[in-house]
Coordinates of C-alpha atoms in Angstrom, one line a residue:
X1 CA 32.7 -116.7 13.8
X2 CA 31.0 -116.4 17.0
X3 CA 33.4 -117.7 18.8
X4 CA 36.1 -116.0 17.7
X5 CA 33.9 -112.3 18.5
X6 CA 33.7 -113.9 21.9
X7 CA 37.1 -114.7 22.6
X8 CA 38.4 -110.8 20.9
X9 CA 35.9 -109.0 23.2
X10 CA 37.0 -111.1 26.3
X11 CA 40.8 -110.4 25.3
X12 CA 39.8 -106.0 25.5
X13 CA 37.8 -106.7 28.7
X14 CA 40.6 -108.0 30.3
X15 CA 43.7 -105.9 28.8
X16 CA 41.2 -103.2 29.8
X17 CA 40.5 -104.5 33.7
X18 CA 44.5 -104.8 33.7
X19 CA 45.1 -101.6 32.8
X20 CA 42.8 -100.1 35.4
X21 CA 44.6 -102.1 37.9
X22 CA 48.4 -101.3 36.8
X23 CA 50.0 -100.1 40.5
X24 CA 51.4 -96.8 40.5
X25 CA 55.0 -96.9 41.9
X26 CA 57.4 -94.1 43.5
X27 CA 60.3 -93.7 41.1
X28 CA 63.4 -91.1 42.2
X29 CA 65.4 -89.0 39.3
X30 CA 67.8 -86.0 39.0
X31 CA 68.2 -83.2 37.2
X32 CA 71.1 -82.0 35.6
X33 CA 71.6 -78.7 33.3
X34 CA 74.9 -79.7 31.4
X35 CA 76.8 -81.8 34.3
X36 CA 75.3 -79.6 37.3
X37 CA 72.3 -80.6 39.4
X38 CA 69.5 -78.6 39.0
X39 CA 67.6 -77.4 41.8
X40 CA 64.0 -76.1 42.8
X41 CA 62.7 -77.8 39.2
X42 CA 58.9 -78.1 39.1
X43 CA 58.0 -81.3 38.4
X44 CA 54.5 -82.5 37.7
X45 CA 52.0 -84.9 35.8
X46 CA 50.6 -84.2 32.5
X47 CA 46.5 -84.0 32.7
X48 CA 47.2 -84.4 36.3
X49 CA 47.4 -82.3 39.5
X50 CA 50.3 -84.4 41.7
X51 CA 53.9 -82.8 41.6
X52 CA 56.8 -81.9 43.2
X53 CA 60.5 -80.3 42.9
X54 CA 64.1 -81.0 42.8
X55 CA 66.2 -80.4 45.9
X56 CA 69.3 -78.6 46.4
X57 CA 71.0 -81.7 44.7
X58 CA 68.6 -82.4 41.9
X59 CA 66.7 -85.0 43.5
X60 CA 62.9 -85.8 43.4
X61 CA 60.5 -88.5 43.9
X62 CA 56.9 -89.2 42.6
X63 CA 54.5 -91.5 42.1
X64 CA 53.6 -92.6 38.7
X65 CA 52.5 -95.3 36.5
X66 CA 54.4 -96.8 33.6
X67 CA 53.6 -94.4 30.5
X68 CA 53.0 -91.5 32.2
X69 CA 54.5 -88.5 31.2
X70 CA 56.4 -85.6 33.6
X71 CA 56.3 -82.5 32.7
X72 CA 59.4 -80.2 34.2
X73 CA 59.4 -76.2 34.2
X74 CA 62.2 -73.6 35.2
X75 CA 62.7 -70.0 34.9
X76 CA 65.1 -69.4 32.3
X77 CA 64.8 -73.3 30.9
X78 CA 63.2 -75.0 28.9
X79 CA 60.0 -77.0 29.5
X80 CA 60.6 -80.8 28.9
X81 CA 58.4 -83.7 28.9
X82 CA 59.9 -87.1 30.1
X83 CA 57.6 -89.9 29.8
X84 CA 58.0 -93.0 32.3
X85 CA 59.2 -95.9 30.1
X86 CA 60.8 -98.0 33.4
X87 CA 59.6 -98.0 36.8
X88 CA 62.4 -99.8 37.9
X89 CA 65.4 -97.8 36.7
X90 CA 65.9 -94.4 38.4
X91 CA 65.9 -91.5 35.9
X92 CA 68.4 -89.0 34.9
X93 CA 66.6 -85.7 33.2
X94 CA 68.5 -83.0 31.2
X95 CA 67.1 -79.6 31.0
X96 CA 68.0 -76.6 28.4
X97 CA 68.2 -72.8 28.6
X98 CA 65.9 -70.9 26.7
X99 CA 68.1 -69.8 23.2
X100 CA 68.2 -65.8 22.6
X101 CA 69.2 -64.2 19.5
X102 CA 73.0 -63.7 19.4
X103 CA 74.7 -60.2 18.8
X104 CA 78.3 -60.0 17.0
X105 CA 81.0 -57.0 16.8
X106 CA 82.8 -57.7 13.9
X107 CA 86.1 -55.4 14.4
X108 CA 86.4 -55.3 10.6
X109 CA 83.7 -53.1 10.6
X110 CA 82.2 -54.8 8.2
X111 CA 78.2 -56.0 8.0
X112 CA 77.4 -58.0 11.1
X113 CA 77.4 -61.5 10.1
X114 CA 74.3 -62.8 12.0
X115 CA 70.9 -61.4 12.1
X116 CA 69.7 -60.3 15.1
X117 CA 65.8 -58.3 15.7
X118 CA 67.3 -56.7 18.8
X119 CA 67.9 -52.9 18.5
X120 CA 70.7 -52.5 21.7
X121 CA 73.2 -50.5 20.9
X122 CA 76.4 -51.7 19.2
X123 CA 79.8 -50.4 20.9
X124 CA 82.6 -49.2 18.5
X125 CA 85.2 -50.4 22.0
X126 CA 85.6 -52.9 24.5
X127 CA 85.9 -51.5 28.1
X128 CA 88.7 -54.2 29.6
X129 CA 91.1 -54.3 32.2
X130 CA 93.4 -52.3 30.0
X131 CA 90.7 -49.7 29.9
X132 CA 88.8 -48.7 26.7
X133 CA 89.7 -49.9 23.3
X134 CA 89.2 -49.4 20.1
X135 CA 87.7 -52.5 18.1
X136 CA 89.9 -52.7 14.8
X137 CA 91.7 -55.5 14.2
X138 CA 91.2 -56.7 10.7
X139 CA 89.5 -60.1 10.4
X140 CA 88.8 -61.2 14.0
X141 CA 85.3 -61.0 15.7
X142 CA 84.4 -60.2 19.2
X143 CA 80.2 -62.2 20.5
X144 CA 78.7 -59.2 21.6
X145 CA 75.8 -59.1 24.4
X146 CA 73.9 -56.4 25.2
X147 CA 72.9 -56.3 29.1
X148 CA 69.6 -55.3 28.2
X149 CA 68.6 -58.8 26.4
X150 CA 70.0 -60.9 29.3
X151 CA 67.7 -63.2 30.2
X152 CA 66.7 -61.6 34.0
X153 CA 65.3 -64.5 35.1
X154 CA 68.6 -66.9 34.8
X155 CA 69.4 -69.0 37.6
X156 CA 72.2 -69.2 40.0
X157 CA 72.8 -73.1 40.2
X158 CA 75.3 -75.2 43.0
X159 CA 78.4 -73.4 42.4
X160 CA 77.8 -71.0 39.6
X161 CA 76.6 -67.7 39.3
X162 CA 73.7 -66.9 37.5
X163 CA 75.6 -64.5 34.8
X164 CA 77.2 -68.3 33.7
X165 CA 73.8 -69.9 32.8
X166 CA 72.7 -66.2 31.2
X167 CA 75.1 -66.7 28.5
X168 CA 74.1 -70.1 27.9
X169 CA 72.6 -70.2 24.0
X170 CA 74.0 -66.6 23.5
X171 CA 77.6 -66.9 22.5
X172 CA 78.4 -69.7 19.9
X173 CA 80.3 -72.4 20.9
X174 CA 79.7 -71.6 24.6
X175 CA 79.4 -74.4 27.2
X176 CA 80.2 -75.4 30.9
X177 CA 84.1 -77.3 31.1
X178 CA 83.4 -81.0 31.6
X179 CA 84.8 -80.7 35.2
X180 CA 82.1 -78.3 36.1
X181 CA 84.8 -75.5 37.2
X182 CA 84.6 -72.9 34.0
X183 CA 83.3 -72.4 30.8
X184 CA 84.8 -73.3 27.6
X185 CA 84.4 -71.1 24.5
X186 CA 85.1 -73.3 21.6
X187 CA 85.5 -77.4 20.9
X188 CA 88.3 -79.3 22.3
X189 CA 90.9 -80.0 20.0
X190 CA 92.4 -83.8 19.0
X191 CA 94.8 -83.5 21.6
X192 CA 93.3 -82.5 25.1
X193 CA 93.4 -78.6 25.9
X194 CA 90.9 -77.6 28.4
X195 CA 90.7 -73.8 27.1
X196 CA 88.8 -72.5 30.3
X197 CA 87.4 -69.0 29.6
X198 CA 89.2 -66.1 31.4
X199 CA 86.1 -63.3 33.6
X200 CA 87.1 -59.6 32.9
X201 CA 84.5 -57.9 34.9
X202 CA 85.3 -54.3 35.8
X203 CA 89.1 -54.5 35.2
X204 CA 89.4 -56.9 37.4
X205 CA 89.9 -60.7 36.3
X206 CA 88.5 -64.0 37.5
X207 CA 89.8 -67.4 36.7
X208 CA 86.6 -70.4 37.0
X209 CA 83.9 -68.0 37.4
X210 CA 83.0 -65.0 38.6
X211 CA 81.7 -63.5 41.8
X212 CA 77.8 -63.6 42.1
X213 CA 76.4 -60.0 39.2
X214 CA 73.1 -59.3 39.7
X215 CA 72.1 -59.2 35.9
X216 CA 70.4 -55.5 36.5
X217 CA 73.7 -53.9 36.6
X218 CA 75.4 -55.5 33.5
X219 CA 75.8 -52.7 30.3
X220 CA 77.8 -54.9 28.2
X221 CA 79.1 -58.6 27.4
X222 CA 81.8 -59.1 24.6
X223 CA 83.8 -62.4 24.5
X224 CA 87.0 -62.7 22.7
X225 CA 87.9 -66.0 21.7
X226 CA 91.0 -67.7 20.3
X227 CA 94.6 -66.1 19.7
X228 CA 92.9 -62.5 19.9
X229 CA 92.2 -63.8 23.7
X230 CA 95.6 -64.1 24.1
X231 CA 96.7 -61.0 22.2
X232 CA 96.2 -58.7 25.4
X233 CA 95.7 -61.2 28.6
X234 CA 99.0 -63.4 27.7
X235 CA 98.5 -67.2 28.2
X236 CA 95.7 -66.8 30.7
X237 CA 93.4 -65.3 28.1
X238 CA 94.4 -68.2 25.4
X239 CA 91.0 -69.8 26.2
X240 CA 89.2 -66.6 25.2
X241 CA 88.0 -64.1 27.8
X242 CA 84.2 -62.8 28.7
X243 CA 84.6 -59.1 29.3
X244 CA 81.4 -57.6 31.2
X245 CA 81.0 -53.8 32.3
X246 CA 78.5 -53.0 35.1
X247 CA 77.1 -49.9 36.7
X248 CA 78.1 -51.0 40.4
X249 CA 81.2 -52.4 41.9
X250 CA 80.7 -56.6 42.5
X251 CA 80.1 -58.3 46.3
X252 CA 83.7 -60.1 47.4
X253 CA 83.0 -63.5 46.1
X254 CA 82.0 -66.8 48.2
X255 CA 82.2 -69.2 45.6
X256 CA 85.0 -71.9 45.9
X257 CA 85.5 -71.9 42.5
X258 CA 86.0 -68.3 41.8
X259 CA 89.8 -67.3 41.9
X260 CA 90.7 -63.4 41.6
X261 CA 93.7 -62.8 40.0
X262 CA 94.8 -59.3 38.8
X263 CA 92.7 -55.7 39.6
X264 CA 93.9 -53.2 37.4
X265 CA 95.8 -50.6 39.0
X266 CA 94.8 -47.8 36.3
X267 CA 97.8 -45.9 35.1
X268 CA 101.7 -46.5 35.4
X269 CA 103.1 -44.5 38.3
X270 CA 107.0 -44.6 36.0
X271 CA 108.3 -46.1 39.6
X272 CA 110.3 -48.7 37.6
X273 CA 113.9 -48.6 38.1
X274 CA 116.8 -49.3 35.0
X275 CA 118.3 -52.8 35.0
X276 CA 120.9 -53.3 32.4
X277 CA 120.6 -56.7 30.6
X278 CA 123.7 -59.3 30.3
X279 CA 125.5 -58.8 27.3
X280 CA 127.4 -60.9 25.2
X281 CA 130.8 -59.4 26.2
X282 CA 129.9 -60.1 30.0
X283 CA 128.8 -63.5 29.1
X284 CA 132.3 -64.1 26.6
X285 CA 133.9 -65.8 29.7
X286 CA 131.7 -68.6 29.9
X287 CA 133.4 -72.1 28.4
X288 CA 132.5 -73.4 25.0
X289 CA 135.5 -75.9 24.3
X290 CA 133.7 -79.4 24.7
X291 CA 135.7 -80.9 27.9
X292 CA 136.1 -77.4 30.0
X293 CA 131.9 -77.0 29.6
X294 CA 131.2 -80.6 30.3
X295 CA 133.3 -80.0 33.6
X296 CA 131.2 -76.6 34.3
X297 CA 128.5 -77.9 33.8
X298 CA 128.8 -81.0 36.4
X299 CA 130.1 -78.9 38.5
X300 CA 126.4 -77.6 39.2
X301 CA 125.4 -80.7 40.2
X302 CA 121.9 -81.6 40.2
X303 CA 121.0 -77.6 41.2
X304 CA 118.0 -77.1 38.3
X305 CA 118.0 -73.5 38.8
X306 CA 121.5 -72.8 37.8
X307 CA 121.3 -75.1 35.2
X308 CA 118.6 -73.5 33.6
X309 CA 120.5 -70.1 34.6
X310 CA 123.5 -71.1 32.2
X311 CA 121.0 -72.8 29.9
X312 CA 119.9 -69.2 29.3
X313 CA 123.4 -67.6 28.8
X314 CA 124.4 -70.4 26.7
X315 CA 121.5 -69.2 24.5
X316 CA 121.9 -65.6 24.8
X317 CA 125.1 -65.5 23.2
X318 CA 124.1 -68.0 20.1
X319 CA 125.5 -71.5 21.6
X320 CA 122.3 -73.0 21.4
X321 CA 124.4 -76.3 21.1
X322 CA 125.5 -76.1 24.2
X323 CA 122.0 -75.5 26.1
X324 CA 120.5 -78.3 24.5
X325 CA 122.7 -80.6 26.7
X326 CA 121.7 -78.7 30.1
X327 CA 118.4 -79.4 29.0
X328 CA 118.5 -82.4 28.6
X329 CA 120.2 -83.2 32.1
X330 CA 117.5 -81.1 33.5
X331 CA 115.1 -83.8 32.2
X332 CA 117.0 -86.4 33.2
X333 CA 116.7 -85.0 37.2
X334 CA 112.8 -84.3 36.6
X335 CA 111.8 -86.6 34.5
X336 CA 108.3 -85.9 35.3
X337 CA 108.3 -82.2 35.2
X338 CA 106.1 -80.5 32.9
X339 CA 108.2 -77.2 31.9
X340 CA 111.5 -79.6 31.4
X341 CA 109.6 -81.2 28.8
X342 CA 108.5 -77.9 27.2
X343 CA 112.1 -76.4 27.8
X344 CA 113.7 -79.6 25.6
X345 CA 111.6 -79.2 22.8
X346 CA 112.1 -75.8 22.5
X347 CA 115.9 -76.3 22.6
X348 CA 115.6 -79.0 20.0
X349 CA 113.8 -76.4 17.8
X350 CA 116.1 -74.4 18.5
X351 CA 118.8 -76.3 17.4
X352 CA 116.8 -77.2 13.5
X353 CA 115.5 -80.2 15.0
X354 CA 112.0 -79.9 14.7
X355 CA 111.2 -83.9 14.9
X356 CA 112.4 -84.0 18.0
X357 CA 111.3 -81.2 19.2
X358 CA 107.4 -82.7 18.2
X359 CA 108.7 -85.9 19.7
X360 CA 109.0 -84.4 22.7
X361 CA 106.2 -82.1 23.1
X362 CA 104.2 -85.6 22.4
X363 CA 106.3 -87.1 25.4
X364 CA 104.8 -84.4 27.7
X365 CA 101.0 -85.0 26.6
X366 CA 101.2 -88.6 26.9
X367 CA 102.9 -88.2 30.3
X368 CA 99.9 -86.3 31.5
X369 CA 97.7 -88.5 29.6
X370 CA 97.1 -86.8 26.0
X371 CA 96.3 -83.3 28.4
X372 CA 97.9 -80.3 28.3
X373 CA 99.6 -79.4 31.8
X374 CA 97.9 -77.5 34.3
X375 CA 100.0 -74.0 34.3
X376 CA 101.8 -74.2 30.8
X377 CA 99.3 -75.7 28.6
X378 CA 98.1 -73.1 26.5
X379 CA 101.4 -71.9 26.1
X380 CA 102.7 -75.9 24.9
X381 CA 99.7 -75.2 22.7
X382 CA 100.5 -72.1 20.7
X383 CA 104.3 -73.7 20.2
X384 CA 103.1 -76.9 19.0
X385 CA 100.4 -75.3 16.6
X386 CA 102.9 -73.3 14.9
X387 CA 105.5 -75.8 14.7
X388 CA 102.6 -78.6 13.4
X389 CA 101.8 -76.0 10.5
X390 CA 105.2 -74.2 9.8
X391 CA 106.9 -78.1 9.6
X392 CA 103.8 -79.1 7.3
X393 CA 103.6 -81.9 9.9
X394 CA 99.7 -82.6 9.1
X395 CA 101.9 -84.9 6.2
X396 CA 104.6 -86.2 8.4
X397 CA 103.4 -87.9 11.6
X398 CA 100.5 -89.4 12.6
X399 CA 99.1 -87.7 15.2
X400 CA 95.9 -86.1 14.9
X401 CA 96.4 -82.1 15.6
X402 CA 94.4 -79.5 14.9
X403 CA 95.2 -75.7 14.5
X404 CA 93.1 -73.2 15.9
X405 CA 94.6 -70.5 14.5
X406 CA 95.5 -69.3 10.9
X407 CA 99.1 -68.3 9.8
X408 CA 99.7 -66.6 6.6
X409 CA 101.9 -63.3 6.0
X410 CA 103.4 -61.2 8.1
X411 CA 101.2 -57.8 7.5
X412 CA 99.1 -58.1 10.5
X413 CA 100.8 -60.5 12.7
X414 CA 100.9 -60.5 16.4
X415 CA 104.5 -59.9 18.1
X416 CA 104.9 -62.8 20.8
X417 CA 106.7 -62.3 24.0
X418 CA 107.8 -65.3 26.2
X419 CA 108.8 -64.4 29.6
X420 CA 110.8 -67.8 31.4
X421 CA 112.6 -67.9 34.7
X422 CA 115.4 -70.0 36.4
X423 CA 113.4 -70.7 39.6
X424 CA 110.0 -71.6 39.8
X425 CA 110.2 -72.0 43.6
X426 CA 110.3 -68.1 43.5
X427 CA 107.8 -65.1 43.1
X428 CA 107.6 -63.0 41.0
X429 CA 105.5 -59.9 39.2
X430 CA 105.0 -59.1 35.8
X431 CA 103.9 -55.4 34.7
X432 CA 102.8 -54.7 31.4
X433 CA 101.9 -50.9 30.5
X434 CA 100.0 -50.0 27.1
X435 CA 100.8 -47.0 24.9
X436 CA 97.9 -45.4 27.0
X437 CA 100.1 -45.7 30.4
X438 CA 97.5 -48.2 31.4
X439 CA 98.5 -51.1 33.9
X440 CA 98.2 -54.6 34.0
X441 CA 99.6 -56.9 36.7
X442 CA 100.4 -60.7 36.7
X443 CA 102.2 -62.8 39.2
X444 CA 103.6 -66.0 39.8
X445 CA 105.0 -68.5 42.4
X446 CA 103.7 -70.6 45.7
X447 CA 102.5 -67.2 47.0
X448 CA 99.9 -66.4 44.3
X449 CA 99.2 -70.2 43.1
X450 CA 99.4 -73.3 43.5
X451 CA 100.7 -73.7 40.1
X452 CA 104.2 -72.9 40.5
X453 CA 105.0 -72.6 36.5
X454 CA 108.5 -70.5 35.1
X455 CA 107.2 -69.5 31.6
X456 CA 104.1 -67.2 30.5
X457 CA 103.4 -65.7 27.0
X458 CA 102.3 -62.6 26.2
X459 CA 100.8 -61.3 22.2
X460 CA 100.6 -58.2 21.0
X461 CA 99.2 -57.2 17.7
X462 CA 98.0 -53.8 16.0
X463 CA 94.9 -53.2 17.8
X464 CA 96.7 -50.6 20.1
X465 CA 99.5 -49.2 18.8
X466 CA 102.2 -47.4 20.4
X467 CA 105.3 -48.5 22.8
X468 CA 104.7 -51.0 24.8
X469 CA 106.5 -51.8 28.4
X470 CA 107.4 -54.7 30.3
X471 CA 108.3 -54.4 34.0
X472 CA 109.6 -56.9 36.2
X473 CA 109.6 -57.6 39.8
X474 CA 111.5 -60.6 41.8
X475 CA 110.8 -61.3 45.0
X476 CA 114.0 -61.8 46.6
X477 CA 115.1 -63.7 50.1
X478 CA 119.4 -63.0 51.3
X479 CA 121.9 -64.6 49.2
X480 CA 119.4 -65.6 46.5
X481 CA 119.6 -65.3 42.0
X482 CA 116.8 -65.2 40.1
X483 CA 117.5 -65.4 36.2
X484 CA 115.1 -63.7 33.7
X485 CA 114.9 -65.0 30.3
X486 CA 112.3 -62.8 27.9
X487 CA 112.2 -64.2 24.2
X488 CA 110.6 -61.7 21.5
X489 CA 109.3 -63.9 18.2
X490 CA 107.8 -61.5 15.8
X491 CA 105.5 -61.8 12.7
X492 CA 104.5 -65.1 15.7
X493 CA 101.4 -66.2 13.2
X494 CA 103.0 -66.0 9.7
X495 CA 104.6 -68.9 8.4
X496 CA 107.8 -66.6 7.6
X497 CA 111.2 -67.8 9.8
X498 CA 111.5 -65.9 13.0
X499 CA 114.4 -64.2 13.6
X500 CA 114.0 -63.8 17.4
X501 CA 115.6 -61.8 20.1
X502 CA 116.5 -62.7 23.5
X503 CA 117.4 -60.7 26.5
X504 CA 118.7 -62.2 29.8
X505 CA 118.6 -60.8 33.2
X506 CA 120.0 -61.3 36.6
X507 CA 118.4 -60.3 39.5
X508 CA 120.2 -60.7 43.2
X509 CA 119.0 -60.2 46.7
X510 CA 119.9 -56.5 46.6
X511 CA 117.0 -56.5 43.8
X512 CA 113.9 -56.0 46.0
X513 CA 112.3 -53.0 43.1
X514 CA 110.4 -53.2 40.3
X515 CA 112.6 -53.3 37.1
X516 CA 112.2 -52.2 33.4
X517 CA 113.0 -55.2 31.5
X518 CA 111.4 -54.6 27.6
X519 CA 110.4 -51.7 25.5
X520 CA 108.6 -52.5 22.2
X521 CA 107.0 -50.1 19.5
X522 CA 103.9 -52.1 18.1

């Protein structure tokens, strides 16, 4: 028994000797708040007085011993303790913001449906690029966030502004886009759609992120999300949009990843000239016996724009038989061109053949890898959510798809308006004025993007009711056409058959103006 006694008791001693000896080794890390290095994090020792901090990059080094614990501090996050469990495998830290009560609008004006203890006020509008609005559509809510109850102390991190991280933990389903370049208001879907959040801030809009607010000046954060996104900011806004009021006018931006795209231009000057639209009658000349089209048609040759050009008569005057072929030679010359895709599956709808027309759409996301295309995606979106529920395809194909928005009768619904044209390789502006003469511009082509997409949707719904106006500006060179197609689909989100309208338009060098294309009484 003794000996056993002995032999523990030597065992302790020298466990305990080792211990005391254990070397303490430099081991490097980084931290990272969601995929972003995290800079000027205070890094220390728990019951200890050695620390340090994380560069620029999120970088640090320290010396430690196996088991001991880090403790890491930053204004705004929260404070984490790591402890050392390798001292030969370089760590990787994740910090969090500190979580704030959330604030909600409902427009329904019902009972808020989350309980907050703040007492900022509660807006009855939303002050947007369209100016102030009245909050009343049935059913949909608006994240509200009151200026006051920003976190002051937020930081501005590598390439984001410090309004980005303030919001982090304060709107529901709101995190950084895995590429680092936006903010994403709800989950993925099944099938890839990166639904980047669109900046409202001050009327003036802001793909990425915004410029650099100091959070002192900011009244009032709301952030629409989903098909009510889209409602008023066309495709753009189908990710949701963060609207945010300040008292002062914003610094130009230095950020890389901020891209301005629109400053409202307050009220409609009425300096938009009459246009008349093709009609049938001018249009009753074109062929529609078999041979004499097949012969027009090749006698275009492999010129995409006047393809799509007669593509769009064809389809103005009811012969959607006959566009489905030019589309489908259009596909055939770009076989790897986003919009051809999206142009054929429409045409197959089109022509009541919706299996196709899904076959095809799936064609386009596998091209680009089960993502959406950069330009058209949200638009591709919308089109295939409607035709997945309206088809009842959740019980016909296999692939995994799922809606984001709800269809059900047509009391309510939003009116959609598709706007397409012949040739992307051109610019062009879109006006739309409100029934309060208010202005909002969007434009398209190499000279505003580098995206040079032909299509762009637009939603209206009965939040602001009134007549509505669409105006339309090509940008013309000598000797140059530019086709307009616009494609009105009422009652958009009811499961009801659309009976939609479509208006065609040609513009020709001589049109240099800005053009009224649409009138609509929502």
């Amino acid at each position: 028994m003794l000996q056993i006694r002995l032999n523990a008791a030597l065992f302790f001693f020298f466990l305990s000797v080792s211990g005391q000896n254990e070397k303490a080794q430099v081991i490097t890390g980084q931290v990272f708040y969601e995929d972003v290095p995290l800079s000027s994090v205070a890094i220390g020792l728990k019951n200890a007085k050695k620390s340090t901090s994380t560069n620029n990059k999120g970088f640090f080094t320290i010396t430690v011993k196996n088991k001991d614990t880090l403790v890491l501090s930053h204004i705004g996050f929260r404070t984490k303790e790591y402890v050392i469990k390798n001292l030969n495998t370089a760590l990787t830290i994740k910090m969090y913001p500190l979580l704030a009560e959330l604030d909600e609008v409902d427009i329904s004006f019902k009972k808020h449906s989350l309980v907050h203890n703040s007492q900022s006020r509660k807006p009855k509008e939303i002050n947007s690029v369209f100016g102030n609005e009245i909050l009343r559509k049935k059913g949909q809510h608006i994240d509200y966030v009151s200026g006051s109850t920003l976190n002051l102390a937020a930081p501005e991190t590598v390439g984001r502004p410090a309004i980005v991280n303030a919001l982090q933990g304060r709107v529901a389903n709101y995190r950084i886009a895995p590429d680092g370049n936006g903010v994403i208001l709800r989950s993925n879907n099944s099938i890839n759609l990166t639904n980047n959040a669109l900046w409202d801030v001050n009327g003036t809009l802001y793909e990425g992120f915004p410029p650099p607010i100091d959070l002192t000046t900011i009244e009032d954060v709301f952030v629409i999300k989903g098909l009510a996104g889209a409602l008023r900011y066309g495709t753009l806004g189908s990710g949701g949009v963060i609207v945010i009021k300040t008292t002062t006018n914003l610094a130009p931006s230095k950020s890389s990843r901020t891209t301005k795209i629109n400053t409202n231009t307050s009220y409609y000057k009425n300096d938009a000239l009459p246009i008349t639209e093709l009609t049938k009658q001018q249009l009753g000349i074109l062929p529609v016996e078999k041979k004499q089209f097949a012969n027009y048609a090749n006698s275009l040759g492999h010129d995409i724009a006047s393809l799509k050009s007669l593509a769009y008569q064809y389809q103005k005057i009811g012969y959607d038989s006959l566009a489905l072929p030019i589309y489908r030679k259009i596909i055939a010359l770009l076989p790897t061109n986003d919009q051809a895709y999206r142009d054929l599956a429409q045409a197959y709808l089109d022509n009541n053949k919706p299996f196709d027309s899904w076959k095809t759409y799936m064609s386009l996301l596998e091209m680009n890898e089960e993502n959406f295309p950069e330009g058209i995606g949200n638009l591709v979106f919308h089109e295939m959510e409607r035709l997945y529920v309206t088809e009842n395809f959740q019980n016909k194909v296999h692939t995994k798809f799922t809606p984001e928005n709800k269809f059900g009768n047509s009391e309510n619904a939003s009116t959609r308006i598709v706007f397409e044209w012949s040739d992307r390789n051109k610019n062009i502006c879109i006006e739309i004025v409100n029934p309060h003469n208010q202005v909002y511009n969007q434009c398209f082509g190499p000279k505003y993007s580098g995206c040079k997409q032909a299509a762009v949707a637009y939603y209206l719904d009965h939040t602001l009711t009134g007549e509505w106006q669409f105006n339309c500006q090509p940008h013309m060179l000598s000797r140059e056409e530019q086709y307009l197609k616009i494609t009105v689909f009422p009652n958009w989100n009811s499961l009801q058959k659309i009976d939609k309208q479509i208006k065609v338009y040609r513009f020709e060098d001589m049109h240099t103006q800005k053009y009224q294309v649409l009138r609509l009484k929502n």
